[in-house]
């Protein structure tokens, strides 16, 4: 295949993949992106799209392989490191999740999602004092996002630092009263100085929407 044929083939595949995603035909999108990366193994955007689709399809191992190819080619791709951390956390592989989130942060210290993800991993590992410092950084980077504030308040609560937890609740109330009410409710329901369980409402898995517990 000459260069011109390769260009038009890739263009056609990219459009087909985009349409398949739009129509929620993920299997077709995966097939198109696989063909794109076969034509151009260095296309990080196509490989990232393929990795995300594989993760959505439940193929975590395949997704990891795609994102690993990205960071092997370009170790300074913070988004790929973040996605690896996200996938490893979903698989309960906390050691690798922590490593990948830290790699993302080392490359791009302003990547607030990686700070948040690292904070959740540290909470799950019961390294709460470390989690506090990490979540503080997340709230510095995202001062008006309720998720880091909620986790920080609950972490202080689990450490038995009720005054600090109460201050976090008040800070959260200034811009997200609904989540402040959720934090207050969950602190009242959860005994302090207790290691949070994997499925507890206070330690949600990392989600690209960073969902917090229900306010109902």
JSON list of C-alpha atoms in Angstrom, two decimals, residues 5-203:
[
{"chain": "A", "resi": 5, "resn": "UNK", "atom": "CA", "xyz": [-3.68, 4.68, -0.23]},
{"chain": "A", "resi": 6, "resn": "UNK", "atom": "CA", "xyz": [-2.64, 4.41, 3.41]},
{"chain": "A", "resi": 7, "resn": "UNK", "atom": "CA", "xyz": [-3.82, 7.97, 4.08]},
{"chain": "A", "resi": 8, "resn": "UNK", "atom": "CA", "xyz": [-7.26, 7.47, 2.54]},
{"chain": "A", "resi": 9, "resn": "UNK", "atom": "CA", "xyz": [-7.69, 4.05, 4.15]},
{"chain": "A", "resi": 10, "resn": "UNK", "atom": "CA", "xyz": [-6.90, 5.52, 7.53]},
{"chain": "A", "resi": 11, "resn": "UNK", "atom": "CA", "xyz": [-9.25, 8.45, 6.92]},
{"chain": "A", "resi": 12, "resn": "UNK", "atom": "CA", "xyz": [-12.06, 6.06, 5.96]},
{"chain": "A", "resi": 13, "resn": "UNK", "atom": "CA", "xyz": [-11.45, 3.84, 8.99]},
{"chain": "A", "resi": 14, "resn": "UNK", "atom": "CA", "xyz": [-11.38, 6.84, 11.34]},
{"chain": "A", "resi": 15, "resn": "UNK", "atom": "CA", "xyz": [-14.72, 8.06, 10.03]},
{"chain": "A", "resi": 16, "resn": "UNK", "atom": "CA", "xyz": [-16.19, 4.57, 10.27]},
{"chain": "A", "resi": 17, "resn": "UNK", "atom": "CA", "xyz": [-14.95, 4.28, 13.86]},
{"chain": "A", "resi": 18, "resn": "UNK", "atom": "CA", "xyz": [-16.42, 7.67, 14.80]},
{"chain": "A", "resi": 19, "resn": "UNK", "atom": "CA", "xyz": [-19.79, 6.74, 13.31]},
{"chain": "A", "resi": 20, "resn": "UNK", "atom": "CA", "xyz": [-19.77, 3.39, 15.09]},
{"chain": "A", "resi": 21, "resn": "UNK", "atom": "CA", "xyz": [-19.08, 5.09, 18.42]},
{"chain": "A", "resi": 22, "resn": "UNK", "atom": "CA", "xyz": [-21.88, 7.58, 17.76]},
{"chain": "A", "resi": 23, "resn": "UNK", "atom": "CA", "xyz": [-24.27, 4.71, 17.03]},
{"chain": "A", "resi": 24, "resn": "UNK", "atom": "CA", "xyz": [-22.98, 2.80, 20.08]},
{"chain": "A", "resi": 25, "resn": "UNK", "atom": "CA", "xyz": [-21.77, -0.06, 17.91]},
{"chain": "A", "resi": 26, "resn": "UNK", "atom": "CA", "xyz": [-18.67, -0.67, 19.98]},
{"chain": "A", "resi": 27, "resn": "UNK", "atom": "CA", "xyz": [-17.65, -3.93, 18.34]},
{"chain": "A", "resi": 28, "resn": "UNK", "atom": "CA", "xyz": [-17.51, -2.20, 14.95]},
{"chain": "A", "resi": 29, "resn": "UNK", "atom": "CA", "xyz": [-15.61, 0.73, 16.45]},
{"chain": "A", "resi": 30, "resn": "UNK", "atom": "CA", "xyz": [-13.10, -1.64, 18.06]},
{"chain": "A", "resi": 31, "resn": "UNK", "atom": "CA", "xyz": [-12.57, -3.38, 14.72]},
{"chain": "A", "resi": 32, "resn": "UNK", "atom": "CA", "xyz": [-11.96, -0.06, 12.95]},
{"chain": "A", "resi": 33, "resn": "UNK", "atom": "CA", "xyz": [-9.51, 1.19, 15.57]},
{"chain": "A", "resi": 34, "resn": "UNK", "atom": "CA", "xyz": [-7.65, -2.12, 15.48]},
{"chain": "A", "resi": 35, "resn": "UNK", "atom": "CA", "xyz": [-7.19, -1.64, 11.75]},
{"chain": "A", "resi": 36, "resn": "UNK", "atom": "CA", "xyz": [-6.01, 1.94, 12.26]},
{"chain": "A", "resi": 37, "resn": "UNK", "atom": "CA", "xyz": [-3.31, 0.98, 14.76]},
{"chain": "A", "resi": 38, "resn": "UNK", "atom": "CA", "xyz": [-2.27, -1.87, 12.49]},
{"chain": "A", "resi": 39, "resn": "UNK", "atom": "CA", "xyz": [-1.71, 0.72, 9.75]},
{"chain": "A", "resi": 40, "resn": "UNK", "atom": "CA", "xyz": [-0.11, 3.25, 12.09]},
{"chain": "A", "resi": 41, "resn": "UNK", "atom": "CA", "xyz": [1.16, 1.68, 15.35]},
{"chain": "A", "resi": 42, "resn": "UNK", "atom": "CA", "xyz": [2.29, 5.09, 16.60]},
{"chain": "A", "resi": 43, "resn": "UNK", "atom": "CA", "xyz": [-1.18, 6.65, 16.50]},
{"chain": "A", "resi": 44, "resn": "UNK", "atom": "CA", "xyz": [-1.63, 7.30, 20.23]},
{"chain": "A", "resi": 45, "resn": "UNK", "atom": "CA", "xyz": [-5.09, 8.83, 19.85]},
{"chain": "A", "resi": 46, "resn": "UNK", "atom": "CA", "xyz": [-6.48, 5.81, 18.00]},
{"chain": "A", "resi": 47, "resn": "UNK", "atom": "CA", "xyz": [-4.81, 3.45, 20.46]},
{"chain": "A", "resi": 48, "resn": "UNK", "atom": "CA", "xyz": [-6.27, 5.37, 23.42]},
{"chain": "A", "resi": 49, "resn": "UNK", "atom": "CA", "xyz": [-9.73, 5.26, 21.85]},
{"chain": "A", "resi": 50, "resn": "UNK", "atom": "CA", "xyz": [-9.29, 1.51, 21.33]},
{"chain": "A", "resi": 51, "resn": "UNK", "atom": "CA", "xyz": [-8.17, 1.08, 24.94]},
{"chain": "A", "resi": 52, "resn": "UNK", "atom": "CA", "xyz": [-11.21, 2.93, 26.26]},
{"chain": "A", "resi": 53, "resn": "UNK", "atom": "CA", "xyz": [-13.57, 0.87, 24.10]},
{"chain": "A", "resi": 54, "resn": "UNK", "atom": "CA", "xyz": [-11.96, -2.37, 25.21]},
{"chain": "A", "resi": 55, "resn": "UNK", "atom": "CA", "xyz": [-12.35, -1.33, 28.83]},
{"chain": "A", "resi": 56, "resn": "UNK", "atom": "CA", "xyz": [-16.03, -0.57, 28.24]},
{"chain": "A", "resi": 57, "resn": "UNK", "atom": "CA", "xyz": [-16.39, -3.99, 26.61]},
{"chain": "A", "resi": 58, "resn": "UNK", "atom": "CA", "xyz": [-14.95, -5.67, 29.70]},
{"chain": "A", "resi": 59, "resn": "UNK", "atom": "CA", "xyz": [-11.59, -6.52, 28.14]},
{"chain": "A", "resi": 60, "resn": "UNK", "atom": "CA", "xyz": [-9.35, -5.00, 30.80]},
{"chain": "A", "resi": 61, "resn": "UNK", "atom": "CA", "xyz": [-6.30, -7.00, 29.70]},
{"chain": "A", "resi": 62, "resn": "UNK", "atom": "CA", "xyz": [-6.70, -5.76, 26.13]},
{"chain": "A", "resi": 63, "resn": "UNK", "atom": "CA", "xyz": [-7.13, -2.18, 27.34]},
{"chain": "A", "resi": 64, "resn": "UNK", "atom": "CA", "xyz": [-4.00, -2.42, 29.48]},
{"chain": "A", "resi": 65, "resn": "UNK", "atom": "CA", "xyz": [-2.04, -3.71, 26.49]},
{"chain": "A", "resi": 66, "resn": "UNK", "atom": "CA", "xyz": [-3.09, -0.72, 24.38]},
{"chain": "A", "resi": 67, "resn": "UNK", "atom": "CA", "xyz": [-2.27, 1.90, 27.00]},
{"chain": "A", "resi": 68, "resn": "UNK", "atom": "CA", "xyz": [1.02, 0.16, 27.79]},
{"chain": "A", "resi": 69, "resn": "UNK", "atom": "CA", "xyz": [1.97, 0.45, 24.12]},
{"chain": "A", "resi": 70, "resn": "UNK", "atom": "CA", "xyz": [1.32, 4.18, 24.36]},
{"chain": "A", "resi": 71, "resn": "UNK", "atom": "CA", "xyz": [3.53, 4.75, 27.42]},
{"chain": "A", "resi": 72, "resn": "UNK", "atom": "CA", "xyz": [6.24, 2.47, 26.04]},
{"chain": "A", "resi": 73, "resn": "UNK", "atom": "CA", "xyz": [6.38, 4.73, 22.98]},
{"chain": "A", "resi": 74, "resn": "UNK", "atom": "CA", "xyz": [5.89, 7.96, 24.92]},
{"chain": "A", "resi": 75, "resn": "UNK", "atom": "CA", "xyz": [6.45, 7.69, 28.69]},
{"chain": "A", "resi": 76, "resn": "UNK", "atom": "CA", "xyz": [5.32, 11.31, 29.05]},
{"chain": "A", "resi": 77, "resn": "UNK", "atom": "CA", "xyz": [1.73, 10.61, 28.05]},
{"chain": "A", "resi": 78, "resn": "UNK", "atom": "CA", "xyz": [0.00, 11.48, 31.33]},
{"chain": "A", "resi": 79, "resn": "UNK", "atom": "CA", "xyz": [-3.48, 10.55, 30.11]},
{"chain": "A", "resi": 80, "resn": "UNK", "atom": "CA", "xyz": [-2.36, 7.04, 29.22]},
{"chain": "A", "resi": 81, "resn": "UNK", "atom": "CA", "xyz": [-0.79, 6.61, 32.66]},
{"chain": "A", "resi": 82, "resn": "UNK", "atom": "CA", "xyz": [-4.02, 7.86, 34.24]},
{"chain": "A", "resi": 83, "resn": "UNK", "atom": "CA", "xyz": [-6.09, 5.38, 32.24]},
{"chain": "A", "resi": 84, "resn": "UNK", "atom": "CA", "xyz": [-3.79, 2.56, 33.27]},
{"chain": "A", "resi": 85, "resn": "UNK", "atom": "CA", "xyz": [-4.22, 3.59, 36.90]},
{"chain": "A", "resi": 86, "resn": "UNK", "atom": "CA", "xyz": [-7.98, 3.65, 36.46]},
{"chain": "A", "resi": 87, "resn": "UNK", "atom": "CA", "xyz": [-8.04, 0.16, 34.93]},
{"chain": "A", "resi": 88, "resn": "UNK", "atom": "CA", "xyz": [-5.75, -1.31, 37.57]},
{"chain": "A", "resi": 89, "resn": "UNK", "atom": "CA", "xyz": [-7.89, 0.19, 40.33]},
{"chain": "A", "resi": 90, "resn": "UNK", "atom": "CA", "xyz": [-10.96, -1.39, 38.77]},
{"chain": "A", "resi": 91, "resn": "UNK", "atom": "CA", "xyz": [-9.13, -4.73, 38.85]},
{"chain": "A", "resi": 92, "resn": "UNK", "atom": "CA", "xyz": [-8.21, -4.24, 42.53]},
{"chain": "A", "resi": 93, "resn": "UNK", "atom": "CA", "xyz": [-4.51, -4.13, 41.62]},
{"chain": "A", "resi": 94, "resn": "UNK", "atom": "CA", "xyz": [-3.71, -1.29, 43.99]},
{"chain": "A", "resi": 95, "resn": "UNK", "atom": "CA", "xyz": [0.07, -1.48, 43.67]},
{"chain": "A", "resi": 96, "resn": "UNK", "atom": "CA", "xyz": [0.01, -0.99, 39.91]},
{"chain": "A", "resi": 97, "resn": "UNK", "atom": "CA", "xyz": [-2.79, 1.57, 40.17]},
{"chain": "A", "resi": 98, "resn": "UNK", "atom": "CA", "xyz": [-0.70, 3.63, 42.58]},
{"chain": "A", "resi": 99, "resn": "UNK", "atom": "CA", "xyz": [2.37, 3.33, 40.36]},
{"chain": "A", "resi": 100, "resn": "UNK", "atom": "CA", "xyz": [0.50, 4.51, 37.27]},
{"chain": "A", "resi": 101, "resn": "UNK", "atom": "CA", "xyz": [-1.23, 7.41, 39.00]},
{"chain": "A", "resi": 102, "resn": "UNK", "atom": "CA", "xyz": [2.13, 8.55, 40.35]},
{"chain": "A", "resi": 103, "resn": "UNK", "atom": "CA", "xyz": [3.63, 8.31, 36.86]},
{"chain": "A", "resi": 104, "resn": "UNK", "atom": "CA", "xyz": [0.79, 10.49, 35.53]},
{"chain": "A", "resi": 105, "resn": "UNK", "atom": "CA", "xyz": [1.40, 13.04, 38.28]},
{"chain": "A", "resi": 106, "resn": "UNK", "atom": "CA", "xyz": [5.17, 13.04, 37.70]},
{"chain": "A", "resi": 107, "resn": "UNK", "atom": "CA", "xyz": [4.59, 13.86, 34.03]},
{"chain": "A", "resi": 108, "resn": "UNK", "atom": "CA", "xyz": [1.76, 16.34, 34.60]},
{"chain": "A", "resi": 109, "resn": "UNK", "atom": "CA", "xyz": [1.42, 17.57, 38.21]},
{"chain": "A", "resi": 110, "resn": "UNK", "atom": "CA", "xyz": [-1.78, 19.45, 37.31]},
{"chain": "A", "resi": 111, "resn": "UNK", "atom": "CA", "xyz": [-3.68, 16.28, 36.35]},
{"chain": "A", "resi": 112, "resn": "UNK", "atom": "CA", "xyz": [-6.25, 16.52, 39.13]},
{"chain": "A", "resi": 113, "resn": "UNK", "atom": "CA", "xyz": [-7.98, 13.23, 38.24]},
{"chain": "A", "resi": 114, "resn": "UNK", "atom": "CA", "xyz": [-4.78, 11.32, 38.94]},
{"chain": "A", "resi": 115, "resn": "UNK", "atom": "CA", "xyz": [-4.47, 12.96, 42.37]},
{"chain": "A", "resi": 116, "resn": "UNK", "atom": "CA", "xyz": [-8.07, 11.98, 43.08]},
{"chain": "A", "resi": 117, "resn": "UNK", "atom": "CA", "xyz": [-7.51, 8.43, 41.85]},
{"chain": "A", "resi": 118, "resn": "UNK", "atom": "CA", "xyz": [-4.34, 8.11, 43.91]},
{"chain": "A", "resi": 119, "resn": "UNK", "atom": "CA", "xyz": [-6.23, 9.35, 46.95]},
{"chain": "A", "resi": 120, "resn": "UNK", "atom": "CA", "xyz": [-8.87, 6.65, 46.54]},
{"chain": "A", "resi": 121, "resn": "UNK", "atom": "CA", "xyz": [-6.20, 3.98, 46.11]},
{"chain": "A", "resi": 122, "resn": "UNK", "atom": "CA", "xyz": [-4.48, 5.10, 49.31]},
{"chain": "A", "resi": 123, "resn": "UNK", "atom": "CA", "xyz": [-7.81, 5.04, 51.16]},
{"chain": "A", "resi": 124, "resn": "UNK", "atom": "CA", "xyz": [-8.43, 1.50, 49.99]},
{"chain": "A", "resi": 125, "resn": "UNK", "atom": "CA", "xyz": [-4.90, 0.56, 51.09]},
{"chain": "A", "resi": 126, "resn": "UNK", "atom": "CA", "xyz": [-5.73, 2.06, 54.53]},
{"chain": "A", "resi": 127, "resn": "UNK", "atom": "CA", "xyz": [-2.92, 4.59, 54.16]},
{"chain": "A", "resi": 128, "resn": "UNK", "atom": "CA", "xyz": [-5.18, 7.37, 55.32]},
{"chain": "A", "resi": 129, "resn": "UNK", "atom": "CA", "xyz": [-2.58, 9.91, 56.42]},
{"chain": "A", "resi": 130, "resn": "UNK", "atom": "CA", "xyz": [-1.00, 9.78, 52.96]},
{"chain": "A", "resi": 131, "resn": "UNK", "atom": "CA", "xyz": [-4.45, 9.98, 51.39]},
{"chain": "A", "resi": 132, "resn": "UNK", "atom": "CA", "xyz": [-5.13, 13.25, 53.21]},
{"chain": "A", "resi": 133, "resn": "UNK", "atom": "CA", "xyz": [-2.13, 14.96, 51.63]},
{"chain": "A", "resi": 134, "resn": "UNK", "atom": "CA", "xyz": [-3.00, 13.66, 48.17]},
{"chain": "A", "resi": 135, "resn": "UNK", "atom": "CA", "xyz": [-6.65, 14.70, 48.44]},
{"chain": "A", "resi": 136, "resn": "UNK", "atom": "CA", "xyz": [-5.60, 18.15, 49.65]},
{"chain": "A", "resi": 137, "resn": "UNK", "atom": "CA", "xyz": [-3.69, 18.53, 46.40]},
{"chain": "A", "resi": 138, "resn": "UNK", "atom": "CA", "xyz": [-6.75, 17.42, 44.45]},
{"chain": "A", "resi": 139, "resn": "UNK", "atom": "CA", "xyz": [-8.88, 20.08, 46.14]},
{"chain": "A", "resi": 140, "resn": "UNK", "atom": "CA", "xyz": [-6.24, 22.71, 45.38]},
{"chain": "A", "resi": 141, "resn": "UNK", "atom": "CA", "xyz": [-6.40, 21.80, 41.70]},
{"chain": "A", "resi": 142, "resn": "UNK", "atom": "CA", "xyz": [-10.20, 21.43, 41.66]},
{"chain": "A", "resi": 143, "resn": "UNK", "atom": "CA", "xyz": [-11.45, 23.75, 44.42]},
{"chain": "A", "resi": 144, "resn": "UNK", "atom": "CA", "xyz": [-15.06, 23.68, 43.23]},
{"chain": "A", "resi": 145, "resn": "UNK", "atom": "CA", "xyz": [-15.36, 19.96, 42.58]},
{"chain": "A", "resi": 146, "resn": "UNK", "atom": "CA", "xyz": [-17.16, 18.20, 45.46]},
{"chain": "A", "resi": 147, "resn": "UNK", "atom": "CA", "xyz": [-15.55, 14.79, 45.03]},
{"chain": "A", "resi": 148, "resn": "UNK", "atom": "CA", "xyz": [-12.13, 15.48, 46.52]},
{"chain": "A", "resi": 149, "resn": "UNK", "atom": "CA", "xyz": [-13.68, 17.50, 49.35]},
{"chain": "A", "resi": 150, "resn": "UNK", "atom": "CA", "xyz": [-16.07, 14.65, 50.16]},
{"chain": "A", "resi": 151, "resn": "UNK", "atom": "CA", "xyz": [-13.27, 12.07, 50.25]},
{"chain": "A", "resi": 152, "resn": "UNK", "atom": "CA", "xyz": [-11.04, 14.38, 52.29]},
{"chain": "A", "resi": 153, "resn": "UNK", "atom": "CA", "xyz": [-13.79, 14.92, 54.85]},
{"chain": "A", "resi": 154, "resn": "UNK", "atom": "CA", "xyz": [-14.48, 11.20, 55.16]},
{"chain": "A", "resi": 155, "resn": "UNK", "atom": "CA", "xyz": [-10.77, 10.44, 55.46]},
{"chain": "A", "resi": 156, "resn": "UNK", "atom": "CA", "xyz": [-10.37, 12.92, 58.31]},
{"chain": "A", "resi": 157, "resn": "UNK", "atom": "CA", "xyz": [-13.44, 11.31, 59.90]},
{"chain": "A", "resi": 158, "resn": "UNK", "atom": "CA", "xyz": [-11.90, 7.83, 59.61]},
{"chain": "A", "resi": 159, "resn": "UNK", "atom": "CA", "xyz": [-8.72, 9.18, 61.22]},
{"chain": "A", "resi": 160, "resn": "UNK", "atom": "CA", "xyz": [-10.76, 10.46, 64.15]},
{"chain": "A", "resi": 161, "resn": "UNK", "atom": "CA", "xyz": [-10.03, 14.11, 63.33]},
{"chain": "A", "resi": 162, "resn": "UNK", "atom": "CA", "xyz": [-13.61, 15.27, 63.75]},
{"chain": "A", "resi": 163, "resn": "UNK", "atom": "CA", "xyz": [-12.84, 19.00, 63.90]},
{"chain": "A", "resi": 164, "resn": "UNK", "atom": "CA", "xyz": [-11.02, 18.90, 60.56]},
{"chain": "A", "resi": 165, "resn": "UNK", "atom": "CA", "xyz": [-13.79, 16.77, 59.05]},
{"chain": "A", "resi": 166, "resn": "UNK", "atom": "CA", "xyz": [-16.37, 19.31, 60.22]},
{"chain": "A", "resi": 167, "resn": "UNK", "atom": "CA", "xyz": [-14.37, 22.16, 58.65]},
{"chain": "A", "resi": 168, "resn": "UNK", "atom": "CA", "xyz": [-14.29, 20.28, 55.35]},
{"chain": "A", "resi": 169, "resn": "UNK", "atom": "CA", "xyz": [-18.05, 19.85, 55.56]},
{"chain": "A", "resi": 170, "resn": "UNK", "atom": "CA", "xyz": [-18.47, 23.60, 56.09]},
{"chain": "A", "resi": 171, "resn": "UNK", "atom": "CA", "xyz": [-16.15, 24.37, 53.17]},
{"chain": "A", "resi": 172, "resn": "UNK", "atom": "CA", "xyz": [-18.15, 22.04, 50.94]},
{"chain": "A", "resi": 173, "resn": "UNK", "atom": "CA", "xyz": [-21.42, 23.63, 52.04]},
{"chain": "A", "resi": 174, "resn": "UNK", "atom": "CA", "xyz": [-20.28, 26.97, 50.57]},
{"chain": "A", "resi": 175, "resn": "UNK", "atom": "CA", "xyz": [-20.57, 25.73, 46.99]},
{"chain": "A", "resi": 176, "resn": "UNK", "atom": "CA", "xyz": [-22.19, 22.26, 47.09]},
{"chain": "A", "resi": 177, "resn": "UNK", "atom": "CA", "xyz": [-24.69, 22.12, 49.98]},
{"chain": "A", "resi": 178, "resn": "UNK", "atom": "CA", "xyz": [-26.20, 18.91, 48.63]},
{"chain": "A", "resi": 179, "resn": "UNK", "atom": "CA", "xyz": [-22.89, 17.05, 48.88]},
{"chain": "A", "resi": 180, "resn": "UNK", "atom": "CA", "xyz": [-22.15, 18.67, 52.22]},
{"chain": "A", "resi": 181, "resn": "UNK", "atom": "CA", "xyz": [-25.38, 17.15, 53.51]},
{"chain": "A", "resi": 182, "resn": "UNK", "atom": "CA", "xyz": [-24.30, 13.78, 52.13]},
{"chain": "A", "resi": 183, "resn": "UNK", "atom": "CA", "xyz": [-20.92, 14.08, 53.83]},
{"chain": "A", "resi": 184, "resn": "UNK", "atom": "CA", "xyz": [-22.52, 15.01, 57.15]},
{"chain": "A", "resi": 185, "resn": "UNK", "atom": "CA", "xyz": [-24.97, 12.11, 56.88]},
{"chain": "A", "resi": 186, "resn": "UNK", "atom": "CA", "xyz": [-22.25, 9.59, 56.03]},
{"chain": "A", "resi": 187, "resn": "UNK", "atom": "CA", "xyz": [-20.00, 10.76, 58.87]},
{"chain": "A", "resi": 188, "resn": "UNK", "atom": "CA", "xyz": [-22.90, 10.32, 61.29]},
{"chain": "A", "resi": 189, "resn": "UNK", "atom": "CA", "xyz": [-23.55, 6.81, 59.99]},
{"chain": "A", "resi": 190, "resn": "UNK", "atom": "CA", "xyz": [-19.92, 5.65, 59.97]},
{"chain": "A", "resi": 191, "resn": "UNK", "atom": "CA", "xyz": [-17.93, 5.13, 63.17]},
{"chain": "A", "resi": 192, "resn": "UNK", "atom": "CA", "xyz": [-14.66, 7.10, 63.19]},
{"chain": "A", "resi": 193, "resn": "UNK", "atom": "CA", "xyz": [-11.25, 5.40, 63.15]},
{"chain": "A", "resi": 194, "resn": "UNK", "atom": "CA", "xyz": [-12.59, 2.60, 60.98]},
{"chain": "A", "resi": 195, "resn": "UNK", "atom": "CA", "xyz": [-10.91, 1.33, 57.85]},
{"chain": "A", "resi": 196, "resn": "UNK", "atom": "CA", "xyz": [-13.31, 1.88, 54.95]},
{"chain": "A", "resi": 197, "resn": "UNK", "atom": "CA", "xyz": [-14.50, -1.27, 53.21]},
{"chain": "A", "resi": 198, "resn": "UNK", "atom": "CA", "xyz": [-13.99, -1.86, 49.48]},
{"chain": "A", "resi": 199, "resn": "UNK", "atom": "CA", "xyz": [-17.69, -1.45, 48.72]},
{"chain": "A", "resi": 200, "resn": "UNK", "atom": "CA", "xyz": [-18.43, 1.28, 51.23]},
{"chain": "A", "resi": 201, "resn": "UNK", "atom": "CA", "xyz": [-20.17, 4.39, 49.97]},
{"chain": "A", "resi": 202, "resn": "UNK", "atom": "CA", "xyz": [-17.22, 6.44, 51.21]},
{"chain": "A", "resi": 203, "resn": "UNK", "atom": "CA", "xyz": [-14.78, 4.74, 48.83]}
]
